[in-house]
Amino acid sequence: MRILLDIGHPKDVNVFKNVIFSLQKKGYEVKIVARAKENTKKLLDEYGFQYKVGPYYKNIIGKAFGVILNDLWLYRLAKEFKPDIFVSPGSPYSAHVSWLLRKPHIAFSDTEIAGIVIKLMLPFTDKIYTSTSFYLDWGQNRYDLMGIMN
């Protein structure tokens, strides 16, 4: 199985590192993509991961155009890699591209305050796993993270 894992924040490297190691050990091919935010590249390098880095935009205008530019960047990478599934901590880029390529997108979100990102991602995401402490209604595709741990 070919898995495209989209890292959006440095903390995601630590959240997903053991999953990546485990999947690779089992023979899965994991393609890591990330944005050049803060120390994300440094963390990926420290764990010895191979990855591709896309642009990260800091201001609101850059972020608005960045949705389109990151979608195009990821689309080109995904067409070449041909993933079976997209996994992210809630990436709108992975959600959009997975939908375009007719592949499932699974998200593991740790925040419900990123309103715009959630609105850009949710309609294109097949399953989203969240904490039981979330208050917002994320719709029928939301699952309890603890449910997959039992």
PDB file of C-alpha atoms in Angstrom:
ATOM      1  CA  MET A   1       0.000   0.000   0.000  1.00  0.00           C
ATOM      2  CA  ARG A   2       1.185   3.503  -0.847  1.00  0.00           C
ATOM      3  CA  ILE A   3       0.409   6.153   1.774  1.00  0.00           C
ATOM      4  CA  LEU A   4       0.861   9.882   1.310  1.00  0.00           C
ATOM      5  CA  LEU A   5       1.319  11.490   4.739  1.00  0.00           C
ATOM      6  CA  ASP A   6       0.940  15.270   4.872  1.00  0.00           C
ATOM      7  CA  ILE A   7       2.736  17.052   7.726  1.00  0.00           C
ATOM      8  CA  GLY A   8       1.483  20.571   8.357  1.00  0.00           C
ATOM      9  CA  HIS A   9       3.204  21.480  11.619  1.00  0.00           C
ATOM     10  CA  PRO A  10       6.399  20.442  13.419  1.00  0.00           C
ATOM     11  CA  LYS A  11       4.433  18.696  16.179  1.00  0.00           C
ATOM     12  CA  ASP A  12       2.923  16.393  13.535  1.00  0.00           C
ATOM     13  CA  VAL A  13       6.358  14.879  12.956  1.00  0.00           C
ATOM     14  CA  ASN A  14       6.439  13.682  16.557  1.00  0.00           C
ATOM     15  CA  VAL A  15       2.791  12.604  16.485  1.00  0.00           C
ATOM     16  CA  PHE A  16       3.253  10.450  13.377  1.00  0.00           C
ATOM     17  CA  LYS A  17       6.900   9.298  13.684  1.00  0.00           C
ATOM     18  CA  ASN A  18       6.119   5.924  15.284  1.00  0.00           C
ATOM     19  CA  VAL A  19       3.290   5.311  12.839  1.00  0.00           C
ATOM     20  CA  ILE A  20       5.673   6.000   9.949  1.00  0.00           C
ATOM     21  CA  PHE A  21       8.329   3.668  11.369  1.00  0.00           C
ATOM     22  CA  SER A  22       5.747   0.929  11.955  1.00  0.00           C
ATOM     23  CA  LEU A  23       4.217   1.225   8.486  1.00  0.00           C
ATOM     24  CA  GLN A  24       7.629   1.182   6.817  1.00  0.00           C
ATOM     25  CA  LYS A  25       8.653  -1.855   8.871  1.00  0.00           C
ATOM     26  CA  LYS A  26       5.535  -3.652   7.610  1.00  0.00           C
ATOM     27  CA  GLY A  27       6.470  -2.872   4.009  1.00  0.00           C
ATOM     28  CA  TYR A  28       4.154   0.037   3.310  1.00  0.00           C
ATOM     29  CA  GLU A  29       5.515   2.808   1.129  1.00  0.00           C
ATOM     30  CA  VAL A  30       5.070   6.133   2.935  1.00  0.00           C
ATOM     31  CA  LYS A  31       5.604   9.394   1.080  1.00  0.00           C
ATOM     32  CA  ILE A  32       5.980  12.309   3.493  1.00  0.00           C
ATOM     33  CA  VAL A  33       5.136  15.816   2.346  1.00  0.00           C
ATOM     34  CA  ALA A  34       5.397  18.874   4.545  1.00  0.00           C
ATOM     35  CA  ARG A  35       5.323  22.640   4.624  1.00  0.00           C
ATOM     36  CA  ALA A  36       8.523  24.525   5.513  1.00  0.00           C
ATOM     37  CA  LYS A  37       7.070  25.756   8.795  1.00  0.00           C
ATOM     38  CA  GLU A  38       9.331  26.468  11.764  1.00  0.00           C
ATOM     39  CA  ASN A  39      11.565  23.453  12.459  1.00  0.00           C
ATOM     40  CA  THR A  40       9.628  20.788  10.543  1.00  0.00           C
ATOM     41  CA  LYS A  41      12.531  19.991   8.213  1.00  0.00           C
ATOM     42  CA  LYS A  42      14.956  19.723  11.130  1.00  0.00           C
ATOM     43  CA  LEU A  43      12.725  17.177  12.891  1.00  0.00           C
ATOM     44  CA  LEU A  44      12.202  15.127   9.737  1.00  0.00           C
ATOM     45  CA  ASP A  45      15.959  15.084   9.188  1.00  0.00           C
ATOM     46  CA  GLU A  46      16.637  14.042  12.794  1.00  0.00           C
ATOM     47  CA  TYR A  47      14.455  10.951  12.324  1.00  0.00           C
ATOM     48  CA  GLY A  48      16.068  10.169   8.984  1.00  0.00           C
ATOM     49  CA  PHE A  49      12.862  10.513   6.966  1.00  0.00           C
ATOM     50  CA  GLN A  50      12.833  11.164   3.240  1.00  0.00           C
ATOM     51  CA  TYR A  51      10.355  13.928   2.421  1.00  0.00           C
ATOM     52  CA  LYS A  52       9.309  16.685   0.045  1.00  0.00           C
ATOM     53  CA  VAL A  53       8.729  20.210   1.290  1.00  0.00           C
ATOM     54  CA  GLY A  54       6.241  22.633  -0.137  1.00  0.00           C
ATOM     55  CA  PRO A  55       5.884  26.328   0.499  1.00  0.00           C
ATOM     56  CA  TYR A  56       4.560  27.810   3.717  1.00  0.00           C
ATOM     57  CA  TYR A  57       2.923  31.231   3.701  1.00  0.00           C
ATOM     58  CA  LYS A  58       2.804  33.442   6.789  1.00  0.00           C
ATOM     59  CA  ASN A  59       0.451  36.297   5.906  1.00  0.00           C
ATOM     60  CA  ILE A  60      -3.253  36.097   5.062  1.00  0.00           C
ATOM     61  CA  ILE A  61      -2.818  36.943   1.362  1.00  0.00           C
ATOM     62  CA  GLY A  62      -0.097  34.333   1.008  1.00  0.00           C
ATOM     63  CA  LYS A  63      -2.250  31.771   2.783  1.00  0.00           C
ATOM     64  CA  ALA A  64      -5.175  32.465   0.435  1.00  0.00           C
ATOM     65  CA  PHE A  65      -3.047  31.978  -2.680  1.00  0.00           C
ATOM     66  CA  GLY A  66      -1.180  29.211  -0.877  1.00  0.00           C
ATOM     67  CA  VAL A  67      -4.230  26.965  -0.927  1.00  0.00           C
ATOM     68  CA  ILE A  68      -4.155  26.890  -4.711  1.00  0.00           C
ATOM     69  CA  LEU A  69      -0.368  26.706  -4.969  1.00  0.00           C
ATOM     70  CA  ASN A  70      -0.051  23.951  -2.359  1.00  0.00           C
ATOM     71  CA  ASP A  71      -2.895  22.020  -3.980  1.00  0.00           C
ATOM     72  CA  LEU A  72      -1.094  22.180  -7.341  1.00  0.00           C
ATOM     73  CA  TRP A  73       2.257  21.233  -5.793  1.00  0.00           C
ATOM     74  CA  LEU A  74       0.725  18.267  -3.972  1.00  0.00           C
ATOM     75  CA  TYR A  75      -1.292  17.204  -7.005  1.00  0.00           C
ATOM     76  CA  ARG A  76       1.887  16.896  -9.095  1.00  0.00           C
ATOM     77  CA  LEU A  77       3.618  14.862  -6.378  1.00  0.00           C
ATOM     78  CA  ALA A  78       0.598  12.620  -5.860  1.00  0.00           C
ATOM     79  CA  LYS A  79       0.182  11.947  -9.591  1.00  0.00           C
ATOM     80  CA  GLU A  80       3.780  10.724  -9.646  1.00  0.00           C
ATOM     81  CA  PHE A  81       3.608   8.735  -6.376  1.00  0.00           C
ATOM     82  CA  LYS A  82       0.116   7.272  -6.984  1.00  0.00           C
ATOM     83  CA  PRO A  83      -0.962   6.870  -3.339  1.00  0.00           C
ATOM     84  CA  ASP A  84      -3.698   4.482  -2.316  1.00  0.00           C
ATOM     85  CA  ILE A  85      -4.656   6.724   0.600  1.00  0.00           C
ATOM     86  CA  PHE A  86      -3.927  10.193   1.969  1.00  0.00           C
ATOM     87  CA  VAL A  87      -3.392  10.669   5.717  1.00  0.00           C
ATOM     88  CA  SER A  88      -2.983  13.996   7.497  1.00  0.00           C
ATOM     89  CA  PRO A  89      -3.582  15.813  10.747  1.00  0.00           C
ATOM     90  CA  GLY A  90      -6.230  17.831   8.900  1.00  0.00           C
ATOM     91  CA  SER A  91      -4.676  19.118   5.695  1.00  0.00           C
ATOM     92  CA  PRO A  92      -6.993  20.872   3.250  1.00  0.00           C
ATOM     93  CA  TYR A  93      -4.390  20.234   0.523  1.00  0.00           C
ATOM     94  CA  SER A  94      -4.479  16.468   1.034  1.00  0.00           C
ATOM     95  CA  ALA A  95      -8.254  16.579   1.250  1.00  0.00           C
ATOM     96  CA  HIS A  96      -8.584  18.447  -2.065  1.00  0.00           C
ATOM     97  CA  VAL A  97      -6.030  16.382  -3.966  1.00  0.00           C
ATOM     98  CA  SER A  98      -7.338  13.068  -2.642  1.00  0.00           C
ATOM     99  CA  TRP A  99     -10.805  14.059  -3.795  1.00  0.00           C
ATOM    100  CA  LEU A 100      -9.504  15.012  -7.256  1.00  0.00           C
ATOM    101  CA  LEU A 101      -7.683  11.683  -7.546  1.00  0.00           C
ATOM    102  CA  ARG A 102     -10.631   9.736  -6.101  1.00  0.00           C
ATOM    103  CA  LYS A 103      -8.583   8.378  -3.196  1.00  0.00           C
ATOM    104  CA  PRO A 104      -9.626   8.341   0.462  1.00  0.00           C
ATOM    105  CA  HIS A 105      -8.403  11.003   2.870  1.00  0.00           C
ATOM    106  CA  ILE A 106      -8.239  10.225   6.578  1.00  0.00           C
ATOM    107  CA  ALA A 107      -7.532  13.048   9.022  1.00  0.00           C
ATOM    108  CA  PHE A 108      -6.521  12.953  12.679  1.00  0.00           C
ATOM    109  CA  SER A 109      -7.324  16.414  14.016  1.00  0.00           C
ATOM    110  CA  ASP A 110      -6.129  17.707  17.349  1.00  0.00           C
ATOM    111  CA  THR A 111      -7.821  21.102  17.176  1.00  0.00           C
ATOM    112  CA  GLU A 112     -11.269  22.455  16.534  1.00  0.00           C
ATOM    113  CA  ILE A 113     -10.304  26.130  16.532  1.00  0.00           C
ATOM    114  CA  ALA A 114      -8.789  26.192  13.032  1.00  0.00           C
ATOM    115  CA  GLY A 115     -12.147  27.159  11.529  1.00  0.00           C
ATOM    116  CA  ILE A 116     -11.109  28.055   7.977  1.00  0.00           C
ATOM    117  CA  VAL A 117      -8.844  25.026   7.635  1.00  0.00           C
ATOM    118  CA  ILE A 118     -11.615  22.735   8.882  1.00  0.00           C
ATOM    119  CA  LYS A 119     -14.123  24.239   6.437  1.00  0.00           C
ATOM    120  CA  LEU A 120     -11.674  23.785   3.551  1.00  0.00           C
ATOM    121  CA  MET A 121     -10.890  20.197   4.532  1.00  0.00           C
ATOM    122  CA  LEU A 122     -14.049  18.623   5.915  1.00  0.00           C
ATOM    123  CA  PRO A 123     -16.170  18.330   2.734  1.00  0.00           C
ATOM    124  CA  PHE A 124     -13.356  16.433   1.004  1.00  0.00           C
ATOM    125  CA  THR A 125     -12.373  14.145   3.887  1.00  0.00           C
ATOM    126  CA  ASP A 126     -13.656  10.583   4.106  1.00  0.00           C
ATOM    127  CA  LYS A 127     -13.008  10.073   7.814  1.00  0.00           C
ATOM    128  CA  ILE A 128     -11.838  12.425  10.520  1.00  0.00           C
ATOM    129  CA  TYR A 129     -10.778  11.198  13.917  1.00  0.00           C
ATOM    130  CA  THR A 130     -10.950  13.617  16.846  1.00  0.00           C
ATOM    131  CA  SER A 131     -10.870  13.631  20.615  1.00  0.00           C
ATOM    132  CA  THR A 132     -14.058  12.927  22.530  1.00  0.00           C
ATOM    133  CA  SER A 133     -13.624  16.364  24.125  1.00  0.00           C
ATOM    134  CA  PHE A 134     -14.466  18.221  20.906  1.00  0.00           C
ATOM    135  CA  TYR A 135     -17.651  20.283  21.048  1.00  0.00           C
ATOM    136  CA  LEU A 136     -18.288  21.112  17.394  1.00  0.00           C
ATOM    137  CA  ASP A 137     -20.423  18.913  15.170  1.00  0.00           C
ATOM    138  CA  TRP A 138     -18.084  17.629  12.449  1.00  0.00           C
ATOM    139  CA  GLY A 139     -20.785  15.616  10.705  1.00  0.00           C
ATOM    140  CA  GLN A 140     -21.198  11.940   9.942  1.00  0.00           C
ATOM    141  CA  ASN A 141     -17.575  11.398   8.893  1.00  0.00           C
ATOM    142  CA  ARG A 142     -16.265  12.227  12.384  1.00  0.00           C
ATOM    143  CA  TYR A 143     -15.109   9.329  14.520  1.00  0.00           C
ATOM    144  CA  ASP A 144     -13.925   9.076  18.077  1.00  0.00           C
ATOM    145  CA  LEU A 145     -10.172   8.641  18.206  1.00  0.00           C
ATOM    146  CA  MET A 146     -10.515   6.327  21.193  1.00  0.00           C
ATOM    147  CA  GLY A 147     -12.689   4.038  19.054  1.00  0.00           C
ATOM    148  CA  ILE A 148      -9.742   2.972  16.928  1.00  0.00           C
ATOM    149  CA  MET A 149      -7.567   2.337  19.960  1.00  0.00           C
ATOM    150  CA  ASN A 150      -9.822  -0.371  21.440  1.00  0.00           C
TER     151      ASN A 150
END
